[in-house]
mmCIF file of C-alpha atoms and ligand atoms in Angstrom:
data_model
loop_
_atom_site.group_PDB
_atom_site.id
_atom_site.type_symbol
_atom_site.label_atom_id
_atom_site.label_comp_id
_atom_site.label_asym_id
_atom_site.label_seq_id
_atom_site.Cartn_x
_atom_site.Cartn_y
_atom_site.Cartn_z
ATOM 1 C CA MET A 1 -20.786 10.299 -26.013
ATOM 2 C CA VAL A 2 -17.747 8.776 -25.157
ATOM 3 C CA LEU A 3 -19.316 5.670 -24.127
ATOM 4 C CA ILE A 4 -21.317 5.054 -27.220
ATOM 5 C CA ARG A 5 -18.171 5.424 -29.110
ATOM 6 C CA LYS A 6 -16.585 2.827 -26.953
ATOM 7 C CA LYS A 7 -19.120 0.351 -27.361
ATOM 8 C CA PHE A 8 -18.981 0.927 -30.910
ATOM 9 C CA ARG A 9 -15.284 0.544 -31.476
ATOM 10 C CA LYS A 10 -15.434 -2.757 -28.976
ATOM 11 C CA GLN A 11 -18.138 -3.997 -30.867
ATOM 12 C CA PHE A 12 -16.562 -3.110 -34.498
ATOM 13 C CA GLY A 13 -13.439 -4.154 -33.439
ATOM 14 C CA ILE A 14 -15.093 -7.453 -32.514
ATOM 15 C CA ILE A 15 -17.255 -7.894 -35.542
ATOM 16 C CA ILE A 16 -13.990 -7.250 -38.078
ATOM 17 C CA PHE A 17 -11.912 -10.034 -35.706
ATOM 18 C CA MET A 18 -14.975 -12.511 -35.912
ATOM 19 C CA ILE A 19 -14.836 -12.164 -40.049
ATOM 20 C CA LEU A 20 -11.235 -12.172 -40.270
ATOM 21 C CA ILE A 21 -11.587 -15.368 -38.483
ATOM 22 C CA SER A 22 -14.517 -16.907 -40.059
ATOM 23 C CA SER A 23 -12.831 -15.804 -43.212
ATOM 24 C CA LEU A 24 -10.157 -17.732 -42.068
ATOM 25 C CA ILE A 25 -11.482 -20.782 -40.731
ATOM 26 C CA GLY A 26 -14.755 -20.554 -43.407
ATOM 27 C CA CYS A 27 -17.990 -19.850 -42.048
ATOM 28 C CA SER A 28 -18.346 -22.630 -39.347
ATOM 29 C CA ALA A 29 -17.214 -20.211 -36.596
ATOM 30 C CA GLN A 30 -20.561 -19.374 -34.641
ATOM 31 C CA LYS A 31 -21.527 -15.801 -34.965
ATOM 32 C CA LYS A 32 -21.535 -14.274 -31.843
ATOM 33 C CA ASP A 33 -25.214 -12.139 -31.247
ATOM 34 C CA ALA A 34 -25.412 -8.585 -29.496
ATOM 35 C CA SER A 35 -26.221 -9.963 -26.065
ATOM 36 C CA GLN A 36 -23.471 -12.486 -26.315
ATOM 37 C CA ILE A 37 -20.855 -9.845 -27.100
ATOM 38 C CA GLU A 38 -22.442 -7.321 -24.673
ATOM 39 C CA LYS A 39 -22.119 -10.141 -21.774
ATOM 40 C CA ASP A 40 -18.100 -11.426 -22.647
ATOM 41 C CA ASP A 41 -17.286 -7.896 -23.448
ATOM 42 C CA GLY A 42 -16.154 -7.068 -19.771
ATOM 43 C CA ILE A 43 -15.321 -4.099 -18.645
ATOM 44 C CA ILE A 44 -11.981 -2.699 -19.349
ATOM 45 C CA VAL A 45 -9.858 -1.294 -15.796
ATOM 46 C CA GLY A 46 -6.706 0.393 -16.149
ATOM 47 C CA PHE A 47 -4.430 -0.275 -13.280
ATOM 48 C CA SER A 48 -1.334 1.428 -12.606
ATOM 49 C CA GLN A 49 0.660 -0.007 -9.582
ATOM 50 C CA ILE A 50 3.989 1.278 -8.078
ATOM 51 C CA GLY A 51 6.248 -1.511 -8.810
ATOM 52 C CA ALA A 52 6.953 -4.502 -6.491
ATOM 53 C CA GLU A 53 9.162 -2.930 -3.544
ATOM 54 C CA SER A 54 7.781 -5.392 -1.155
ATOM 55 C CA ALA A 55 5.873 -8.520 -0.296
ATOM 56 C CA TRP A 56 2.951 -6.163 0.665
ATOM 57 C CA ARG A 57 3.147 -4.217 -2.605
ATOM 58 C CA THR A 58 3.180 -8.037 -4.823
ATOM 59 C CA CYS A 59 0.333 -9.396 -2.635
ATOM 60 C CA ASN A 60 -1.750 -6.218 -3.402
ATOM 61 C CA THR A 61 -0.887 -6.227 -7.444
ATOM 62 C CA ARG A 62 -1.613 -10.359 -7.118
ATOM 63 C CA SER A 63 -5.226 -9.907 -5.105
ATOM 64 C CA VAL A 64 -6.013 -7.091 -7.882
ATOM 65 C CA GLN A 65 -5.363 -9.398 -10.734
ATOM 66 C CA ASP A 66 -7.075 -12.134 -9.371
ATOM 67 C CA ALA A 67 -10.446 -10.708 -8.397
ATOM 68 C CA ALA A 68 -10.363 -9.050 -11.949
ATOM 69 C CA ALA A 69 -9.989 -12.719 -13.655
ATOM 70 C CA GLU A 70 -12.812 -14.179 -10.753
ATOM 71 C CA ARG A 71 -14.990 -11.083 -12.557
ATOM 72 C CA GLY A 72 -14.387 -11.211 -15.913
ATOM 73 C CA VAL A 73 -12.829 -7.691 -15.788
ATOM 74 C CA GLN A 74 -10.170 -6.869 -18.280
ATOM 75 C CA LEU A 75 -7.473 -5.792 -16.233
ATOM 76 C CA VAL A 76 -4.539 -3.499 -18.472
ATOM 77 C CA TYR A 77 -1.741 -3.387 -15.580
ATOM 78 C CA ALA A 78 1.025 -1.192 -15.424
ATOM 79 C CA ASN A 79 3.899 -1.614 -13.338
ATOM 80 C CA ALA A 80 5.351 2.128 -12.493
ATOM 81 C CA GLU A 81 8.543 0.414 -11.345
ATOM 82 C CA GLN A 82 8.802 3.195 -8.454
ATOM 83 C CA LYS A 83 8.731 6.141 -10.952
ATOM 84 C CA GLN A 84 5.776 8.546 -10.632
ATOM 85 C CA GLU A 85 6.582 9.749 -14.490
ATOM 86 C CA ASN A 86 5.848 5.766 -15.307
ATOM 87 C CA GLN A 87 2.306 6.267 -13.382
ATOM 88 C CA ILE A 88 1.308 9.451 -15.405
ATOM 89 C CA LYS A 89 2.256 7.765 -18.886
ATOM 90 C CA ALA A 90 0.520 4.757 -18.272
ATOM 91 C CA LEU A 91 -2.555 6.801 -16.916
ATOM 92 C CA ARG A 92 -2.528 8.507 -20.398
ATOM 93 C CA SER A 93 -2.219 5.421 -22.569
ATOM 94 C CA PHE A 94 -5.344 4.101 -20.467
ATOM 95 C CA ILE A 95 -6.960 7.002 -21.183
ATOM 96 C CA ALA A 96 -6.008 6.821 -25.193
ATOM 97 C CA TYR A 97 -6.985 3.529 -25.112
ATOM 98 C CA GLN A 98 -10.270 4.701 -23.658
ATOM 99 C CA VAL A 99 -10.812 2.153 -20.806
ATOM 100 C CA ASP A 100 -13.899 2.442 -18.905
ATOM 101 C CA VAL A 101 -12.479 2.964 -15.755
ATOM 102 C CA ILE A 102 -9.061 3.947 -14.370
ATOM 103 C CA VAL A 103 -7.437 2.604 -10.827
ATOM 104 C CA PHE A 104 -4.144 3.605 -9.478
ATOM 105 C CA VAL A 105 -1.932 3.300 -6.062
ATOM 106 C CA PRO A 106 -0.442 6.930 -6.177
ATOM 107 C CA ILE A 107 3.237 6.597 -5.501
ATOM 108 C CA VAL A 108 3.218 10.152 -3.626
ATOM 109 C CA THR A 109 0.587 12.265 -2.746
ATOM 110 C CA ASP A 110 1.377 15.233 -5.312
ATOM 111 C CA GLY A 111 1.417 15.845 -9.195
ATOM 112 C CA TRP A 112 -1.813 14.175 -10.492
ATOM 113 C CA ASP A 113 -4.020 17.113 -11.123
ATOM 114 C CA ASN A 114 -3.341 17.418 -14.672
ATOM 115 C CA VAL A 115 -3.438 14.041 -15.884
ATOM 116 C CA LEU A 116 -6.347 13.426 -13.845
ATOM 117 C CA GLN A 117 -7.965 16.397 -15.603
ATOM 118 C CA GLU A 118 -7.668 14.522 -18.914
ATOM 119 C CA ALA A 119 -8.992 11.516 -17.616
ATOM 120 C CA ARG A 120 -12.172 13.745 -16.642
ATOM 121 C CA ASP A 121 -12.095 15.180 -20.090
ATOM 122 C CA ALA A 122 -12.048 11.715 -21.630
ATOM 123 C CA GLY A 123 -15.087 10.583 -19.127
ATOM 124 C CA ILE A 124 -13.249 8.087 -17.552
ATOM 125 C CA PRO A 125 -13.792 7.826 -13.538
ATOM 126 C CA VAL A 126 -10.950 7.121 -11.244
ATOM 127 C CA LEU A 127 -10.672 4.945 -7.935
ATOM 128 C CA VAL A 128 -7.511 5.591 -6.153
ATOM 129 C CA THR A 129 -6.079 3.021 -3.863
ATOM 130 C CA ASP A 130 -3.990 2.276 -1.263
ATOM 131 C CA ARG A 131 -1.998 5.587 -0.913
ATOM 132 C CA LYS A 132 -4.285 8.726 -1.127
ATOM 133 C CA ILE A 133 -3.492 12.258 -3.301
ATOM 134 C CA ASP A 134 -3.463 15.856 -3.044
ATOM 135 C CA VAL A 135 -5.416 17.596 -5.572
ATOM 136 C CA GLU A 136 -7.112 21.174 -5.959
ATOM 137 C CA ASP A 137 -10.455 19.891 -7.253
ATOM 138 C CA GLN A 138 -11.475 16.853 -5.078
ATOM 139 C CA SER A 139 -13.949 15.708 -7.548
ATOM 140 C CA LEU A 140 -10.618 14.762 -9.792
ATOM 141 C CA TYR A 141 -11.571 11.202 -8.169
ATOM 142 C CA ALA A 142 -14.851 9.509 -7.242
ATOM 143 C CA GLY A 143 -13.251 7.617 -4.214
ATOM 144 C CA PHE A 144 -10.668 5.986 -2.502
ATOM 145 C CA ILE A 145 -10.205 2.480 -0.801
ATOM 146 C CA GLY A 146 -7.315 1.663 1.350
ATOM 147 C CA THR A 147 -5.021 1.650 4.555
ATOM 148 C CA ASP A 148 -5.660 3.934 7.776
ATOM 149 C CA SER A 149 -2.108 4.924 7.781
ATOM 150 C CA LEU A 150 -2.513 7.837 10.642
ATOM 151 C CA LYS A 151 -4.317 5.006 12.402
ATOM 152 C CA GLU A 152 -1.130 2.696 11.832
ATOM 153 C CA GLY A 153 0.730 5.129 13.500
ATOM 154 C CA ARG A 154 -1.089 6.135 15.956
ATOM 155 C CA ASN A 155 -1.215 2.500 17.353
ATOM 156 C CA ALA A 156 2.827 2.213 17.000
ATOM 157 C CA GLY A 157 2.794 5.315 19.343
ATOM 158 C CA LEU A 158 0.218 3.640 21.981
ATOM 159 C CA PHE A 159 2.725 0.449 21.903
ATOM 160 C CA VAL A 160 5.935 2.397 22.901
ATOM 161 C CA LEU A 161 3.996 4.036 25.827
ATOM 162 C CA ASP A 162 2.352 0.821 26.774
ATOM 163 C CA THR A 163 5.815 -0.696 26.466
ATOM 164 C CA PHE A 164 7.853 2.102 28.476
ATOM 165 C CA GLU A 165 5.329 3.317 30.781
ATOM 166 C CA HIS A 166 4.032 0.147 32.384
ATOM 167 C CA LYS A 167 8.822 -0.924 32.150
ATOM 168 C CA ARG A 168 9.429 2.627 34.026
ATOM 169 C CA GLU A 169 10.424 0.690 37.021
ATOM 170 C CA GLN A 170 12.484 -1.493 35.525
ATOM 171 C CA LEU A 171 14.525 1.176 33.522
ATOM 172 C CA ASP A 172 17.709 2.288 35.663
ATOM 173 C CA PRO A 173 16.532 5.810 36.996
ATOM 174 C CA ALA A 174 19.288 7.909 35.607
ATOM 175 C CA LYS A 175 17.650 7.039 32.174
ATOM 176 C CA ASP A 176 15.073 9.913 31.789
ATOM 177 C CA HIS A 177 14.586 9.546 28.304
ATOM 178 C CA ILE A 178 13.700 6.947 25.658
ATOM 179 C CA ASN A 179 15.438 7.017 22.097
ATOM 180 C CA ILE A 180 13.370 6.167 19.078
ATOM 181 C CA VAL A 181 14.916 5.530 15.720
ATOM 182 C CA GLU A 182 12.057 5.877 12.869
ATOM 183 C CA LEU A 183 12.532 4.200 9.567
ATOM 184 C CA PHE A 184 10.463 6.422 7.045
ATOM 185 C CA GLY A 185 8.470 5.036 4.215
ATOM 186 C CA THR A 186 8.555 6.759 0.509
ATOM 187 C CA GLU A 187 9.282 10.635 1.072
ATOM 188 C CA GLY A 188 5.884 11.953 0.033
ATOM 189 C CA SER A 189 3.584 9.027 0.173
ATOM 190 C CA SER A 190 0.597 9.163 2.414
ATOM 191 C CA VAL A 191 1.179 6.259 3.779
ATOM 192 C CA ALA A 192 4.464 7.140 5.700
ATOM 193 C CA LEU A 193 3.345 10.768 6.231
ATOM 194 C CA GLY A 194 0.249 9.243 7.926
ATOM 195 C CA ARG A 195 2.446 6.489 9.672
ATOM 196 C CA ALA A 196 4.754 9.449 10.745
ATOM 197 C CA GLU A 197 1.886 11.579 11.838
ATOM 198 C CA GLY A 198 0.317 9.246 13.760
ATOM 199 C CA PHE A 199 2.995 8.227 15.829
ATOM 200 C CA ARG A 200 3.936 11.789 16.787
ATOM 201 C CA GLU A 201 0.483 12.435 17.726
ATOM 202 C CA VAL A 202 0.541 10.362 20.755
ATOM 203 C CA LEU A 203 3.810 10.790 21.850
ATOM 204 C CA LYS A 204 3.717 14.686 21.418
ATOM 205 C CA SER A 205 2.649 14.792 25.447
ATOM 206 C CA HIS A 206 5.562 12.730 26.580
ATOM 207 C CA PRO A 207 8.525 14.569 25.634
ATOM 208 C CA GLU A 208 11.137 12.364 27.226
ATOM 209 C CA TYR A 209 10.314 9.838 24.210
ATOM 210 C CA ARG A 210 12.586 11.279 21.118
ATOM 211 C CA ILE A 211 13.033 10.748 17.723
ATOM 212 C CA VAL A 212 16.836 10.917 17.947
ATOM 213 C CA TYR A 213 17.048 9.369 13.982
ATOM 214 C CA SER A 214 14.466 9.146 11.115
ATOM 215 C CA LYS A 215 15.343 8.571 7.779
ATOM 216 C CA SER A 216 13.441 7.313 4.586
ATOM 217 C CA GLY A 217 14.466 3.659 3.317
ATOM 218 C CA ASP A 218 11.644 3.782 0.810
ATOM 219 C CA PHE A 219 9.891 0.633 2.033
ATOM 220 C CA LEU A 220 12.928 -1.240 0.775
ATOM 221 C CA ARG A 221 14.592 -4.115 2.814
ATOM 222 C CA SER A 222 18.427 -3.198 1.322
ATOM 223 C CA LYS A 223 17.756 0.435 2.445
ATOM 224 C CA GLY A 224 16.565 -0.676 5.838
ATOM 225 C CA TYR A 225 19.846 -3.016 6.278
ATOM 226 C CA GLU A 226 22.013 0.238 4.933
ATOM 227 C CA LEU A 227 19.918 2.609 7.595
ATOM 228 C CA ALA A 228 20.590 0.122 10.479
ATOM 229 C CA VAL A 229 24.629 -0.017 9.574
ATOM 230 C CA GLU A 230 24.264 3.710 10.010
ATOM 231 C CA PHE A 231 22.311 4.368 13.107
ATOM 232 C CA LEU A 232 23.784 1.412 14.697
ATOM 233 C CA GLU A 233 27.140 3.361 14.341
ATOM 234 C CA MET A 234 26.009 6.258 15.730
ATOM 235 C CA TYR A 235 24.222 5.469 18.730
ATOM 236 C CA ASP A 236 24.715 2.573 21.566
ATOM 237 C CA ASP A 237 21.425 3.899 23.562
ATOM 238 C CA ILE A 238 18.441 3.080 21.456
ATOM 239 C CA ASP A 239 15.639 2.072 22.835
ATOM 240 C CA VAL A 240 13.149 1.619 20.123
ATOM 241 C CA ILE A 241 12.723 1.260 16.475
ATOM 242 C CA TYR A 242 9.577 2.499 14.492
ATOM 243 C CA SER A 243 9.875 0.503 10.994
ATOM 244 C CA HIS A 244 7.014 1.866 8.360
ATOM 245 C CA ASN A 245 7.251 -1.439 6.801
ATOM 246 C CA ASP A 246 8.241 -5.297 7.559
ATOM 247 C CA GLY A 247 10.625 -5.350 4.315
ATOM 248 C CA MET A 248 12.833 -2.364 6.174
ATOM 249 C CA THR A 249 12.844 -3.972 9.330
ATOM 250 C CA LEU A 250 14.035 -7.522 7.987
ATOM 251 C CA GLY A 251 16.796 -5.325 6.771
ATOM 252 C CA VAL A 252 17.405 -3.952 10.259
ATOM 253 C CA ILE A 253 17.050 -7.423 12.124
ATOM 254 C CA GLU A 254 19.888 -8.668 9.740
ATOM 255 C CA ALA A 255 22.572 -5.630 10.678
ATOM 256 C CA MET A 256 21.330 -5.966 14.093
ATOM 257 C CA GLU A 257 22.424 -9.989 14.233
ATOM 258 C CA GLU A 258 25.486 -8.976 12.481
ATOM 259 C CA ARG A 259 26.473 -7.093 15.436
ATOM 260 C CA GLY A 260 25.581 -9.590 18.095
ATOM 261 C CA LEU A 261 22.597 -7.599 18.713
ATOM 262 C CA ARG A 262 19.370 -8.992 19.772
ATOM 263 C CA PRO A 263 16.214 -7.513 18.071
ATOM 264 C CA GLY A 264 13.018 -6.919 19.962
ATOM 265 C CA LYS A 265 15.310 -7.851 23.225
ATOM 266 C CA ASP A 266 18.088 -5.358 22.897
ATOM 267 C CA ILE A 267 15.710 -2.859 21.424
ATOM 268 C CA VAL A 268 12.096 -3.027 20.853
ATOM 269 C CA ILE A 269 10.976 -3.200 17.437
ATOM 270 C CA ILE A 270 7.467 -2.080 16.009
ATOM 271 C CA THR A 271 6.627 -2.689 12.219
ATOM 272 C CA ILE A 272 3.852 -2.126 9.874
ATOM 273 C CA ASP A 273 2.291 -4.604 7.057
ATOM 274 C CA ALA A 274 2.255 -7.985 8.737
ATOM 275 C CA GLN A 275 3.963 -10.152 6.335
ATOM 276 C CA GLN A 276 4.699 -13.577 7.013
ATOM 277 C CA ALA A 277 8.386 -12.906 7.805
ATOM 278 C CA ALA A 278 7.271 -10.321 10.203
ATOM 279 C CA ILE A 279 4.793 -12.595 12.164
ATOM 280 C CA ASP A 280 7.808 -15.392 11.986
ATOM 281 C CA ALA A 281 9.524 -12.722 13.934
ATOM 282 C CA LEU A 282 7.243 -11.872 16.484
ATOM 283 C CA ARG A 283 7.095 -15.418 17.173
ATOM 284 C CA GLU A 284 10.718 -15.712 17.217
ATOM 285 C CA GLY A 285 10.688 -12.582 20.103
ATOM 286 C CA LYS A 286 12.985 -10.649 17.224
ATOM 287 C CA VAL A 287 9.985 -7.948 16.976
ATOM 288 C CA ASN A 288 7.480 -6.749 19.656
ATOM 289 C CA CYS A 289 4.685 -5.660 17.751
ATOM 290 C CA VAL A 290 3.380 -5.988 14.275
ATOM 291 C CA ILE A 291 0.715 -3.477 12.645
ATOM 292 C CA GLU A 292 -1.349 -5.026 10.083
ATOM 293 C CA CYS A 293 -1.941 -3.321 6.872
ATOM 294 C CA ASN A 294 -4.414 -4.951 4.741
ATOM 295 C CA PRO A 295 -3.011 -5.720 0.858
ATOM 296 C CA LYS A 296 -5.946 -8.099 0.051
ATOM 297 C CA THR A 297 -8.250 -5.317 -1.518
ATOM 298 C CA GLY A 298 -8.404 -6.871 -5.201
ATOM 299 C CA PRO A 299 -11.893 -8.094 -4.260
ATOM 300 C CA GLU A 300 -13.192 -4.547 -3.156
ATOM 301 C CA ILE A 301 -11.398 -2.670 -6.127
ATOM 302 C CA ILE A 302 -12.948 -4.557 -8.388
ATOM 303 C CA LYS A 303 -16.498 -4.323 -7.160
ATOM 304 C CA LEU A 304 -16.062 -0.151 -7.135
ATOM 305 C CA ALA A 305 -14.640 -0.237 -10.311
ATOM 306 C CA GLU A 306 -17.507 -2.145 -11.578
ATOM 307 C CA LYS A 307 -19.923 0.260 -10.017
ATOM 308 C CA LEU A 308 -18.094 2.985 -11.394
ATOM 309 C CA ALA A 309 -17.955 1.452 -15.034
ATOM 310 C CA ALA A 310 -22.069 1.217 -14.686
ATOM 311 C CA GLY A 311 -22.135 4.887 -13.757
ATOM 312 C CA GLU A 312 -23.070 4.455 -10.215
ATOM 313 C CA SER A 313 -21.867 6.511 -7.494
ATOM 314 C CA ILE A 314 -18.985 5.302 -4.686
ATOM 315 C CA PRO A 315 -17.835 5.996 -1.085
ATOM 316 C CA ARG A 316 -15.550 8.571 -0.967
ATOM 317 C CA LEU A 317 -13.696 7.182 1.662
ATOM 318 C CA GLN A 318 -12.918 3.531 2.248
ATOM 319 C CA TYR A 319 -10.644 2.103 4.777
ATOM 320 C CA VAL A 320 -9.796 -1.901 4.809
ATOM 321 C CA HIS A 321 -10.140 -3.513 8.032
ATOM 322 C CA GLU A 322 -6.515 -3.992 9.742
ATOM 323 C CA GLN A 323 -5.624 -5.307 13.332
ATOM 324 C CA VAL A 324 -2.409 -5.380 15.484
ATOM 325 C CA PHE A 325 -0.351 -8.279 16.452
ATOM 326 C CA TYR A 326 1.414 -8.048 20.004
ATOM 327 C CA GLU A 327 4.336 -10.014 21.599
ATOM 328 C CA THR A 328 1.794 -10.874 24.312
ATOM 329 C CA ASP A 329 -0.959 -12.366 22.307
ATOM 330 C CA ASP A 330 -1.597 -16.130 21.459
ATOM 331 C CA LEU A 331 0.325 -16.060 18.253
ATOM 332 C CA SER A 332 -0.530 -19.808 17.263
ATOM 333 C CA LEU A 333 -4.025 -18.588 16.686
ATOM 334 C CA ILE A 334 -2.468 -16.161 13.836
ATOM 335 C CA GLU A 335 -3.347 -17.391 9.771
ATOM 336 C CA PRO A 336 -0.872 -17.901 7.986
ATOM 337 C CA ARG A 337 -0.763 -14.371 5.944
ATOM 338 C CA GLY A 338 -0.137 -15.037 2.240
ATOM 339 C CA TYR A 339 2.072 -12.824 1.387
HETATM 340 C C1 GZL B 401 0.573 0.512 2.652
HETATM 341 C C2 GZL B 401 1.926 0.567 1.245
HETATM 342 C C3 GZL B 401 3.070 0.342 1.648
HETATM 343 C C4 GZL B 401 3.575 -0.848 2.435
HETATM 344 C C5 GZL B 401 4.548 -0.917 2.151
HETATM 345 O O1 GZL B 401 -0.413 1.105 2.213
HETATM 346 O O2 GZL B 401 1.348 1.486 0.353
HETATM 347 O O3 GZL B 401 3.936 0.598 0.667
HETATM 348 O O4 GZL B 401 3.368 -0.483 4.137
HETATM 349 C C6 GZL B 401 4.730 -0.926 0.588
HETATM 350 O O5 GZL B 401 5.597 -2.568 2.183
HETATM 351 O O6 GZL B 401 5.987 -0.956 0.287
HETATM 352 ZN ZN1 ZN B 402 5.443 9.928 29.634
#
């Protein structure tokens, strides 16, 4: 029912528009026949994005916008500027506008049940991307495509073990534990929770590895810098910094170098995203491990949105391909990252 109304609205709107135009420029305007209207009238996707807090995020937005343009999909883009209430407002406007599909990046896992219920009542399918949501009724969204943050956290933990379990002989025998600082991403976001959980899972059977400091830098470079100023004041025996994203890591590197410390040498640094600046730092020996989190999911997202618009089902859970870059790799082989 909703679909017919929507089609009629669109066609009716286009016909009125054509009449207006043709009355303005005489009857020379070519009237499009119905099939032409159908063909040109690509699906309308409402896309609610978190904001532009990092290079990763802006690349992710660009990837979706480019893919939509490529496929002739009409994208209604809303930037929530890091606020969940703005995302909920955007989803409600997509519902009012009767878009064909809603695609959104939930800034945090909770608080989406009501607005997703409204989308379902309006017959609009929802694709969740990048970050996950916790909802009572899993049927409130059609599927998820994005990053496996638990795996990213595990890979970070494995790198720490690899680094220190082998370096044991180099450590001074009096040193019986490894001090770790964690820069946490956005509080309540599935990716920060996953990165923290995966990391702890790997280290839990090694009590000599201690997370002595863990605070949220909200994935922001500026907050990464501020936290580094704080923990470098508090501790002088930090062995590892595990940062949930490159943006915060760049802030840490700046703070360390201001204090004459050598990032990647005096303190082992593991970072996630793999934006160009992090790969450059890896090449300079300023970080020791860069875990890729793939932002270029636009083509996949638009493909799934088109399936949903056509009434087809999609996979409930789809992870994107990601790799890990180590200081011991042949770093000359890494392609330009594009973000
Ligand atoms: C990860 C994504 C995170 C990135 C950050 O999937 O949600 O948000 O790691 C970004 O850079 O801010
Ligand atoms: Zn151990």
